[in-house]
Coordinates of C-alpha atoms (C1' of nucleotides) in Angstrom, one line a residue:
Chain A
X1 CA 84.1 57.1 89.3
X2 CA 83.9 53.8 87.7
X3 CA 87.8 53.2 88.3
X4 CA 88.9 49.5 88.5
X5 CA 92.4 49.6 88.6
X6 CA 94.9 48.3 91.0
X7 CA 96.0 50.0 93.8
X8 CA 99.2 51.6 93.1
X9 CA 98.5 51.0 89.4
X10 CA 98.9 54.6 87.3
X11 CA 96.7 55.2 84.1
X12 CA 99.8 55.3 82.6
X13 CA 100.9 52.3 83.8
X14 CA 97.6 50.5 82.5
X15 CA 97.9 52.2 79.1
X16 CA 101.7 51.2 79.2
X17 CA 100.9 47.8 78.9
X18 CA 97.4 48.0 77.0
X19 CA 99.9 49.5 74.4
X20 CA 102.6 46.5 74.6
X21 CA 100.2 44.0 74.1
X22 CA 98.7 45.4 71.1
X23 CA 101.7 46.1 69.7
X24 CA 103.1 42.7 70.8
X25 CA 100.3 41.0 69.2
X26 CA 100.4 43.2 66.2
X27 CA 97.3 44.4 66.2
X28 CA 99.5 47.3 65.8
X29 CA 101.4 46.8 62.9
X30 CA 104.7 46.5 63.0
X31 CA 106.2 49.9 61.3
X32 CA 103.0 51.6 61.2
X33 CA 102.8 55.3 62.2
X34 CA 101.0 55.8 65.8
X35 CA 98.9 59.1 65.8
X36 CA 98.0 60.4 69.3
X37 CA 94.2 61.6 68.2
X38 CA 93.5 58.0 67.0
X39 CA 95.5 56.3 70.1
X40 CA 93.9 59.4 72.4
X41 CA 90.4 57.9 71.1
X42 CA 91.3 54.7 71.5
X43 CA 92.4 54.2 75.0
X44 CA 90.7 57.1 76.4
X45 CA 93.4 59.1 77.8
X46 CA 95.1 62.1 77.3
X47 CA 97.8 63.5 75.6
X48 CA 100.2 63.4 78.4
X49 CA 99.4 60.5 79.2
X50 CA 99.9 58.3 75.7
X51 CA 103.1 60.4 75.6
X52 CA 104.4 58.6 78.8
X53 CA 103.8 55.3 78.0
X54 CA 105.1 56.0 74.5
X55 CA 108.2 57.2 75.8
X56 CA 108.5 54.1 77.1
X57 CA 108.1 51.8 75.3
X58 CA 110.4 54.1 73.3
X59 CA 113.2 53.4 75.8
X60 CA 112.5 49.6 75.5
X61 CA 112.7 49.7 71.2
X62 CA 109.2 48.8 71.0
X63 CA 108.5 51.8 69.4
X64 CA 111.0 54.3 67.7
X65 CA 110.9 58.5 68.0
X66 CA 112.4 60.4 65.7
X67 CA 112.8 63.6 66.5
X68 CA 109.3 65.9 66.3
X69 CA 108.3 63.6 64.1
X70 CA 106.2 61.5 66.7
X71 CA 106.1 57.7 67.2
X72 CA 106.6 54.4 65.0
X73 CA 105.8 50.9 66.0
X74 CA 109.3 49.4 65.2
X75 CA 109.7 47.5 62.4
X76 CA 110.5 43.4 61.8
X77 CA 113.2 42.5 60.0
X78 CA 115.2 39.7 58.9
X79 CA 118.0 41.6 60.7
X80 CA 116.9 42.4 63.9
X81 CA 115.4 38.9 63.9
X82 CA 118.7 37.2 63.9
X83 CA 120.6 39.8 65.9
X84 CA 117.7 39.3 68.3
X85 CA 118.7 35.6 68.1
X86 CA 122.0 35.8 68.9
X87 CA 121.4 38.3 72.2
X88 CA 118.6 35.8 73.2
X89 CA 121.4 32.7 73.2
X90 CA 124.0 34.8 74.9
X91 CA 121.8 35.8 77.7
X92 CA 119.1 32.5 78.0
X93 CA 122.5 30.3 77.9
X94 CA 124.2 33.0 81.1
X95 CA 121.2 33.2 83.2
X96 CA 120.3 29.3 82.6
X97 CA 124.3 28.6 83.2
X98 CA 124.0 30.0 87.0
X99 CA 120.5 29.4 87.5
X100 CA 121.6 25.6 87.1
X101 CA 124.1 26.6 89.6
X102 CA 122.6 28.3 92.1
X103 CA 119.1 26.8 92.1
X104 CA 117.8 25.2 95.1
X105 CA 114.6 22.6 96.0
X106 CA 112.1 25.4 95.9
X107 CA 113.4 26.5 92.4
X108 CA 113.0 23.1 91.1
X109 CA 109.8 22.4 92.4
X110 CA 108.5 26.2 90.8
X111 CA 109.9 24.9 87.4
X112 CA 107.7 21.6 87.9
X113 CA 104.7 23.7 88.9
X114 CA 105.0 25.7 85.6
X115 CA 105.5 23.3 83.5
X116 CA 102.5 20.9 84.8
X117 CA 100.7 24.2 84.5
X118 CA 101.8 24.8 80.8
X119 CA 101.2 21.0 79.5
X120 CA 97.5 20.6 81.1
X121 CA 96.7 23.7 79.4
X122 CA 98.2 22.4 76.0
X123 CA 96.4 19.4 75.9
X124 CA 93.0 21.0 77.0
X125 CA 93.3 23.3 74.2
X126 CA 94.7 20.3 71.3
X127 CA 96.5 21.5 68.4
X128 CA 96.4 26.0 68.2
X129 CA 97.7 26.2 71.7
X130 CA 100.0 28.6 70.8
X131 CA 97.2 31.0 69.4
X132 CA 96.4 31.0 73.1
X133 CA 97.1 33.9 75.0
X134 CA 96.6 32.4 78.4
X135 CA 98.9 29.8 76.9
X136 CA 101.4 32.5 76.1
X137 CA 101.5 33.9 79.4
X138 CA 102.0 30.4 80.9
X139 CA 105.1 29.1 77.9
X140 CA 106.2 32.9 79.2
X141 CA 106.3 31.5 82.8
X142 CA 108.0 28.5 82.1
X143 CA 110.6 29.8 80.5
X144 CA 111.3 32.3 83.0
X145 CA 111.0 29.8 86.2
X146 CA 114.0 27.7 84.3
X147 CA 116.6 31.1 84.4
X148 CA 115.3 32.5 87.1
X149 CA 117.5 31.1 89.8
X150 CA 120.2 32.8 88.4
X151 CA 120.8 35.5 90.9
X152 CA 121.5 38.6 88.5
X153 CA 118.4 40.8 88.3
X154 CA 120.9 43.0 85.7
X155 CA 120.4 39.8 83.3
X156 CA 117.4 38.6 83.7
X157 CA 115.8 42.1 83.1
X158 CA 117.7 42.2 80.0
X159 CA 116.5 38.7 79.1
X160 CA 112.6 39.2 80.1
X161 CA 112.9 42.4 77.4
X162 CA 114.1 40.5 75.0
X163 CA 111.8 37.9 75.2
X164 CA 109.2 40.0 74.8
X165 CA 110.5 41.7 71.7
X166 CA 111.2 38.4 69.9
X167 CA 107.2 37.3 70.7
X168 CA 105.9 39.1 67.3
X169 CA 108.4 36.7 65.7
X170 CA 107.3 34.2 67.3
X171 CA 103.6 34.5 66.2
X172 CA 104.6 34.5 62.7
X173 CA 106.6 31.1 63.1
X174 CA 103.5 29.8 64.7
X175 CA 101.2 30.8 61.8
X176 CA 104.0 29.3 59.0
X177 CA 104.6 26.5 61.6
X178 CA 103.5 22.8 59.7
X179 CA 104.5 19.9 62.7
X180 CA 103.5 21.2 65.9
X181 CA 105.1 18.0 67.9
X182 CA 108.1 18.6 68.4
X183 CA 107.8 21.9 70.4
X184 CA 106.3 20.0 73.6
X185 CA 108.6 17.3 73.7
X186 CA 111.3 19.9 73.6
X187 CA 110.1 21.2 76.8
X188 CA 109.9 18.4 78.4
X189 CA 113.3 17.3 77.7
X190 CA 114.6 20.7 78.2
X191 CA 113.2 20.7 81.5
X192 CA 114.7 17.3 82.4
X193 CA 118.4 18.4 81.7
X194 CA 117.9 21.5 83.9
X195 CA 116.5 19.5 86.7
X196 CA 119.3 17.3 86.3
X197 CA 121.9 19.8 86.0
X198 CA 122.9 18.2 82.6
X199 CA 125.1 21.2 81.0
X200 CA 123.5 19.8 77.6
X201 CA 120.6 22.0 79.0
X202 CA 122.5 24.9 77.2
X203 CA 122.4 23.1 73.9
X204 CA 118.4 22.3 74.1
X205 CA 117.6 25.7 75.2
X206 CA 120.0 27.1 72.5
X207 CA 118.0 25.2 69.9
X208 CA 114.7 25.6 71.1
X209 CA 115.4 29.1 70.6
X210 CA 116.7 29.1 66.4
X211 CA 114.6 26.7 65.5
X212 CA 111.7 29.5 65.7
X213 CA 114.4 31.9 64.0
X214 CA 114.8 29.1 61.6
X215 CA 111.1 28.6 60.5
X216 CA 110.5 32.3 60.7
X217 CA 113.4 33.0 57.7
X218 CA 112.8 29.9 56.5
X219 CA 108.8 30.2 55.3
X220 CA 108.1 34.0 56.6
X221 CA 111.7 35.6 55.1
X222 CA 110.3 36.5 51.7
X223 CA 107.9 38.6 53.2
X224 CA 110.1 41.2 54.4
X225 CA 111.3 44.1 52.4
X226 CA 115.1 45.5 53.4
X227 CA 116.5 46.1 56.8
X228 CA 113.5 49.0 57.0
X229 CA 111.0 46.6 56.1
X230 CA 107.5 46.0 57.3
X231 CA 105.2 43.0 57.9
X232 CA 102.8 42.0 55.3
Chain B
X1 CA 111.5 82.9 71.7
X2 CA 115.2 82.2 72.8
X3 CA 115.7 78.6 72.3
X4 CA 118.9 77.5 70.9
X5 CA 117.9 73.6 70.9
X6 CA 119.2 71.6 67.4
X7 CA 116.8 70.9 64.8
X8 CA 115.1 67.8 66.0
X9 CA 115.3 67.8 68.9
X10 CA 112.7 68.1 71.6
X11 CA 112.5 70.3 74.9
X12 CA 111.7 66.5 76.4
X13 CA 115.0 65.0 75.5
X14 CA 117.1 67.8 76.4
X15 CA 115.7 67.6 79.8
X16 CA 116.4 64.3 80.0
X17 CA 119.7 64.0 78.8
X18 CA 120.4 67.1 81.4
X19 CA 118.9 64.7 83.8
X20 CA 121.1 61.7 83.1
X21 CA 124.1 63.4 83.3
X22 CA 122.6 65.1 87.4
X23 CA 122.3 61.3 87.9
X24 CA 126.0 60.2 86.3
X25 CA 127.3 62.9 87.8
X26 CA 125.5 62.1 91.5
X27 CA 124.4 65.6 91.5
X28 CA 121.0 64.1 92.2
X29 CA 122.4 61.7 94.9
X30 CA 121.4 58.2 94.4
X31 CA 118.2 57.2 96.1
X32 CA 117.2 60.7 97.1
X33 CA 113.4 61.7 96.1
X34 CA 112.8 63.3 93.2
X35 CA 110.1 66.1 93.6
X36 CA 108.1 67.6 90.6
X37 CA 108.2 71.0 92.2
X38 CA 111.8 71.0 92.6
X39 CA 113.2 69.4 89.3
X40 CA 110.2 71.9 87.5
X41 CA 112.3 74.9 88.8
X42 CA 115.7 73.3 88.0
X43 CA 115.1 72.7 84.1
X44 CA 112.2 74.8 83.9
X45 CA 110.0 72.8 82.4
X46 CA 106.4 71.7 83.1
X47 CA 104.9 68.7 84.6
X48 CA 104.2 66.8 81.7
X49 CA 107.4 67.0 79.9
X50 CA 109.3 65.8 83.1
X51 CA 107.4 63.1 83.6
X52 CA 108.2 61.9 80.2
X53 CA 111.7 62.1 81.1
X54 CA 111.3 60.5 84.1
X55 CA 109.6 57.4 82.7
X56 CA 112.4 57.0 79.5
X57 CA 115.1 57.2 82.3
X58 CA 112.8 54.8 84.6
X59 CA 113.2 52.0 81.4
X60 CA 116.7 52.6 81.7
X61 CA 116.9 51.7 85.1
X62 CA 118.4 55.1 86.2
X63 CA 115.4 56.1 88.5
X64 CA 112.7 54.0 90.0
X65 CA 109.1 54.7 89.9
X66 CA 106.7 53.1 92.4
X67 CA 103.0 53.0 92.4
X68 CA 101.9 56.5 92.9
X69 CA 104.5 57.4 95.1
X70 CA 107.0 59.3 92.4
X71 CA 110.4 58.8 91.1
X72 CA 113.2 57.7 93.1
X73 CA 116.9 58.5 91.7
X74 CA 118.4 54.8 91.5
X75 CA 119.8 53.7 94.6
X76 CA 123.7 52.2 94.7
X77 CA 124.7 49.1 96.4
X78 CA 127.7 46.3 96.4
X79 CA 125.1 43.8 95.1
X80 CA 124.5 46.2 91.9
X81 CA 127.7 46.9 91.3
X82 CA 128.9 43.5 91.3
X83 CA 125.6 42.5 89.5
X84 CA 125.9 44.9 86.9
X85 CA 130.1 44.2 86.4
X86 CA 129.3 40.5 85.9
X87 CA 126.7 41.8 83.1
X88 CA 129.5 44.2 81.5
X89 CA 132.3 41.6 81.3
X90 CA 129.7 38.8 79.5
X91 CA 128.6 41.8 76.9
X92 CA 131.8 43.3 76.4
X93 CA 133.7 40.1 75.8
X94 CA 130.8 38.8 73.5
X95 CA 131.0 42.7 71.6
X96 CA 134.8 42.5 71.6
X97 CA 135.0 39.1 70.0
X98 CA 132.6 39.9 67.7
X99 CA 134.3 43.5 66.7
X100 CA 137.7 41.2 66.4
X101 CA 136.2 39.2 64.4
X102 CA 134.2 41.2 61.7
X103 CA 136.7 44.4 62.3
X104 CA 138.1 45.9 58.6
X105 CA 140.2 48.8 58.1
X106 CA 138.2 51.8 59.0
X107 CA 137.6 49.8 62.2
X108 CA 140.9 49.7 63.0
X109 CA 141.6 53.2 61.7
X110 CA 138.7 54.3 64.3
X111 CA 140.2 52.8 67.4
X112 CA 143.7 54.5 66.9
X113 CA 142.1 58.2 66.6
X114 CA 140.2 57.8 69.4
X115 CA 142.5 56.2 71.4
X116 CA 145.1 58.9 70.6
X117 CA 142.8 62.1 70.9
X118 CA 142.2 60.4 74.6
X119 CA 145.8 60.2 75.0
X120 CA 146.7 63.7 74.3
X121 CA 144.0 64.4 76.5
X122 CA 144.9 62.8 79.1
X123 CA 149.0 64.2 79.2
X124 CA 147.1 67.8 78.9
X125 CA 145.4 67.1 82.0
X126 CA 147.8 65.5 84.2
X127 CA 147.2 62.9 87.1
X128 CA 143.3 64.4 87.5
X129 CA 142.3 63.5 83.9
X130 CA 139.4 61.1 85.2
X131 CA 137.6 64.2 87.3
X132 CA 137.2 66.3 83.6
X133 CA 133.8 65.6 81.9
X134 CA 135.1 65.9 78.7
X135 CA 137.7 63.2 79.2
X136 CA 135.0 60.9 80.5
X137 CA 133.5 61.2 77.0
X138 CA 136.9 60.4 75.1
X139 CA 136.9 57.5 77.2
X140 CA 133.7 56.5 76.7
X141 CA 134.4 56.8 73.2
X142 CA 137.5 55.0 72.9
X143 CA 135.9 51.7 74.6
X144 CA 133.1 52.1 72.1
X145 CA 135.4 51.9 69.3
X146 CA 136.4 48.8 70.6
X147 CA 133.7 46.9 70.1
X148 CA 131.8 49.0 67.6
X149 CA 132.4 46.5 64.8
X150 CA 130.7 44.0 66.3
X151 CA 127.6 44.2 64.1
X152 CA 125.0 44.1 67.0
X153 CA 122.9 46.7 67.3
X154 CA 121.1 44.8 70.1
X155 CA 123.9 44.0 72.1
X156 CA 125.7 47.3 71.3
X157 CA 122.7 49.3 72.9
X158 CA 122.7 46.9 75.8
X159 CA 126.6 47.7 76.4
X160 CA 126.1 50.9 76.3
X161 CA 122.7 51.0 79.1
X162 CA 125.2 48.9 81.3
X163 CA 128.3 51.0 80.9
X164 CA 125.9 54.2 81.5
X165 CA 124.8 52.5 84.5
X166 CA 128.1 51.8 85.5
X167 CA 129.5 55.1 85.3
X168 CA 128.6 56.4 89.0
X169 CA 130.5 53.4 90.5
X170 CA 133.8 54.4 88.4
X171 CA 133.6 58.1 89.5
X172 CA 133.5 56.5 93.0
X173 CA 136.4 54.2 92.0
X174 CA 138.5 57.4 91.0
X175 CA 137.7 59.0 94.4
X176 CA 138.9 56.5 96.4
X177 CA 142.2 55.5 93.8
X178 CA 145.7 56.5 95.1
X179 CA 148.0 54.9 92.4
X180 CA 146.9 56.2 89.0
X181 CA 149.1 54.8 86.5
X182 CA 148.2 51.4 86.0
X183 CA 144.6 52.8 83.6
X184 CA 146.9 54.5 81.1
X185 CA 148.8 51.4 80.7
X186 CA 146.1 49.4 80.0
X187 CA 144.1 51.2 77.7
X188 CA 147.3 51.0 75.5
X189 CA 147.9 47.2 75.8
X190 CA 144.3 46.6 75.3
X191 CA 144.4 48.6 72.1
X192 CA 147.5 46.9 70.6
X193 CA 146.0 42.9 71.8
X194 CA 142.6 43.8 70.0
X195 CA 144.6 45.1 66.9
X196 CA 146.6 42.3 66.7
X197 CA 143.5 40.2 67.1
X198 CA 144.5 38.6 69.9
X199 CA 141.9 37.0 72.1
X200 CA 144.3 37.2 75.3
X201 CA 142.2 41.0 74.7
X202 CA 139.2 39.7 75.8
X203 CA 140.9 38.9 79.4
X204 CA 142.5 42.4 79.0
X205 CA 139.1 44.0 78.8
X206 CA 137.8 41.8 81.4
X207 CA 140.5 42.6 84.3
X208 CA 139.9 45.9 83.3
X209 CA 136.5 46.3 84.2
X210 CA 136.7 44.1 87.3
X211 CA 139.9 46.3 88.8
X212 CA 137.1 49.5 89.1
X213 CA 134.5 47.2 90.6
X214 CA 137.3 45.2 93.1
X215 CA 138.8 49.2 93.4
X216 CA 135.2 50.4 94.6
X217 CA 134.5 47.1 97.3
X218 CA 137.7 47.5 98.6
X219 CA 137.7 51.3 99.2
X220 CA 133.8 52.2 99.5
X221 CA 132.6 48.9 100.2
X222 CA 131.7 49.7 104.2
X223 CA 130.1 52.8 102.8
X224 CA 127.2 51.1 101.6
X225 CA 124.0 49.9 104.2
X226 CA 122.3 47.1 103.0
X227 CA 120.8 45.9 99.8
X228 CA 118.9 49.2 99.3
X229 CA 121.6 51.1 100.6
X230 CA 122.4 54.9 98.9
X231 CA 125.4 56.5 99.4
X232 CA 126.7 59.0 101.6
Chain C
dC1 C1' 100.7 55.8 126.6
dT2 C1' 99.3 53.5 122.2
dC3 C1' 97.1 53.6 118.3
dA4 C1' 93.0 53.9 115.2
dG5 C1' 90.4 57.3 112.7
dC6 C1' 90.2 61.5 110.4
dA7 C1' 91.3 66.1 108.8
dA8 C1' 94.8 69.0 106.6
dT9 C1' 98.6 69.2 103.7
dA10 C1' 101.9 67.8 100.2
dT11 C1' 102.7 65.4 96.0
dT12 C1' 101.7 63.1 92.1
dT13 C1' 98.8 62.2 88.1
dT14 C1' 95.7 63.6 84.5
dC15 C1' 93.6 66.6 81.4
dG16 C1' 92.8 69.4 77.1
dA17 C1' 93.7 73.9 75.3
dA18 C1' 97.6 76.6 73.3
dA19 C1' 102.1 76.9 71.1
dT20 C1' 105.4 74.9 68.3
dT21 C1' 106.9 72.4 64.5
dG22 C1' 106.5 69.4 60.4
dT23 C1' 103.9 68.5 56.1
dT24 C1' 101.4 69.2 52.0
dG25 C1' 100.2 71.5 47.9
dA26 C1' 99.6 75.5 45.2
dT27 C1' 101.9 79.4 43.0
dG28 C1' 105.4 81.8 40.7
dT29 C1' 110.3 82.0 38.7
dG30 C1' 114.4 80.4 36.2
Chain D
dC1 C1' 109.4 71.4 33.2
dA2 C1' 112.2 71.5 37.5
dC3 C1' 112.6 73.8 41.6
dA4 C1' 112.2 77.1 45.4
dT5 C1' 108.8 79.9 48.3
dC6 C1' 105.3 80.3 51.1
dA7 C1' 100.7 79.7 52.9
dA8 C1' 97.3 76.5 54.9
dC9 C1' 96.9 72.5 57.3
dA10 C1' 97.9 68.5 60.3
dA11 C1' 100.4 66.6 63.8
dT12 C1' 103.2 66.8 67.7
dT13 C1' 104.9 69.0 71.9
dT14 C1' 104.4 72.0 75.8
dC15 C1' 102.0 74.1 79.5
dG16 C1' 99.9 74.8 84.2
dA17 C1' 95.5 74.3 86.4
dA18 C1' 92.5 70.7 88.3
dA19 C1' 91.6 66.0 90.0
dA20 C1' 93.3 62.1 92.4
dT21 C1' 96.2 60.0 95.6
dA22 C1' 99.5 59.6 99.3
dT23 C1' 101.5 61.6 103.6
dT24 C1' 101.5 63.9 107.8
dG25 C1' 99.8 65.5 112.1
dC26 C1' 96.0 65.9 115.2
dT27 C1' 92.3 64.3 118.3
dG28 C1' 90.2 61.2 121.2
dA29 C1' 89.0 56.5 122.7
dG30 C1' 90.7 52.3 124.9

DNA sequence: CTCAGCAATATTTTCGAAATTGTTGATGTG
DNA sequence: CACATCAACAATTTCGAAAATATTGCTGAG
């Protein structure tokens, strides 16, 4: 009746990622119990329905099922914030490795695009850019057109999940986050290596990617309770 | 009113780990259609609970799901398989070091029982051993023990997707093998090189999963039609 | 003969009620 | 008072019919 969804787009599908972004952006707290009357009301959909995408989502550890004992928004922890880390490095430093390797003009002229993309939009928007969620979809972008060259959908699947996951850590380094400088001349720079095929590229990226992990433990770490532990 | 399911768990996740194992097994043949009416009569089961099955096993990559036009059982192809080994080795070495690494006694202790129940197994057996479902799991086991130490839940669960993934190319391997010795030999030198902590094991593990993937392209390799090829 | 348009059929997707299972709290016993 | 038992309740899980969508096959115009 008053359907405006994509063609070839489920309800599912739409409550799917409805689901990821609220849970992404923590307006579904991390650990919190998620009951499928409130969630039924709150979506409009049915039973059926929430229970696919939940299952999901379950399958990509955004949420956790025990048993008959429904669904949990997965916890943050310190743990799984620096185990998280550590995957991200080994597979951003892989995909980036061959991506640098394989890429050709079009690839380099894509990473340009994003990146001109992502800057205009950074200076439009001055100092909470990263509060931004167009901006988030456009860092997101960026990001991705630097690996993407790399040839092995296997990997960059496993990277792209990954990613995601580690973006409610991210938003807390943002809100404990001080000097906002250095961040965009970190892209830029990153971006140079790559285009120049400079293997210090591995390095940057490597960096760029603990420092958040870094600020997160550093001012955010006290804040967590045990390897179960909840956000605040 | 007759079920015999285990506390905990739900009619869902029985169907879907019955549903894996189809897949594994190529019972379902890869990239064949999979109808609701069909699969409802199979595991008799309703609708609903199948399509939660359906989209877990989707987010593990085992089926596809397009648009509104159903679930597809994942198709198998040369550029997968070799995809998907070059994603194995960089996990499993990175797992392996890690297990060498951080391994303690119990670790250690862990690797020589499973190694040995697979062992016995495999002399009980004879030259067929990697036909028999239940070796297959004592296998499965033993290369888990492997790299079970390596304090990574993230990277552990990603092994473990891939290795999944990888098991319908090995069962294809075994078809098309004629010497079968060289496996049983290796198992054992990998064991004693990761005991003894030496990192010539993570070249050991390496070879070893590239053999089955070299094994399957030599053998199978004209087999295959195209990217989106399926099996015959 | 080719192909667009449309009707008939097959399949998937959604729904909410009913069944199952887990949880809570009151009651009685050791 | 501690603890097991059980009933009442709350939440999840399952079901199959109904709606929505895709696919197939037919008809007729160009």
């Amino acid at each position: 009746m008053e359907q405006v969804r994509q063609k070839g787009e489920t309800r599912a599908s739409d409550v799917l990622q409805r689901l990821r972004d609220d849970i992404l952006s923590c307006e579904l707290e991390p650990g919190s119990k998620l009951k499928f009357e409130a969630l039924r009301e709150r979506y409009e959909v049915s039973f059926s329905t929430l229970r696919e995408a939940l299952a999901r989502l379950a399958a990509e550890s955004l949420v956790t099922s025990e048993g008959q004992r429904g669904f949990v928004v997965a916890p943050v922890s310190i743990e799984d914030l620096q185990d998280l880390t550590n995957a991200r490095v080994l597979l951003e430093r892989e995909n980036l490795r061959l991506s640098m390797e394989k890429g050709d003009d079009a690839w380099e002229a894509h990473i340009l695009a994003t990146y001109h993309r992502m800057d205009r939009l950074q200076n439009r928007l001055g100092d909470h850019y990263y509060f931004d969620p167009e901006w988030a979809q456009l860092h997101s972008g960026f990001h991705h057109s630097l690996v993407c060259a790399s040839g092995s959908p296997v990997l960059l699947e496993m990277r792209e999940k990954l990613f995601e996951r580690a973006h409610r850590y991210r938003r807390m380094s943002s809100q404990f986050r001080t000097q906002w400088r250095p961040k965009e001349i970190e892209h830029k720079a990153i971006m140079d290596a790559v285009l120049d095929r400079e293997p210090v590229a591995l390095d940057l990226i490597e960096q760029h990617i603990r420092e958040t992990t870094d600020n997160v433990i550093t001012f955010a770490g006290h804040l967590f309770r045990g390897p179960q532990g909840e956000a605040v």
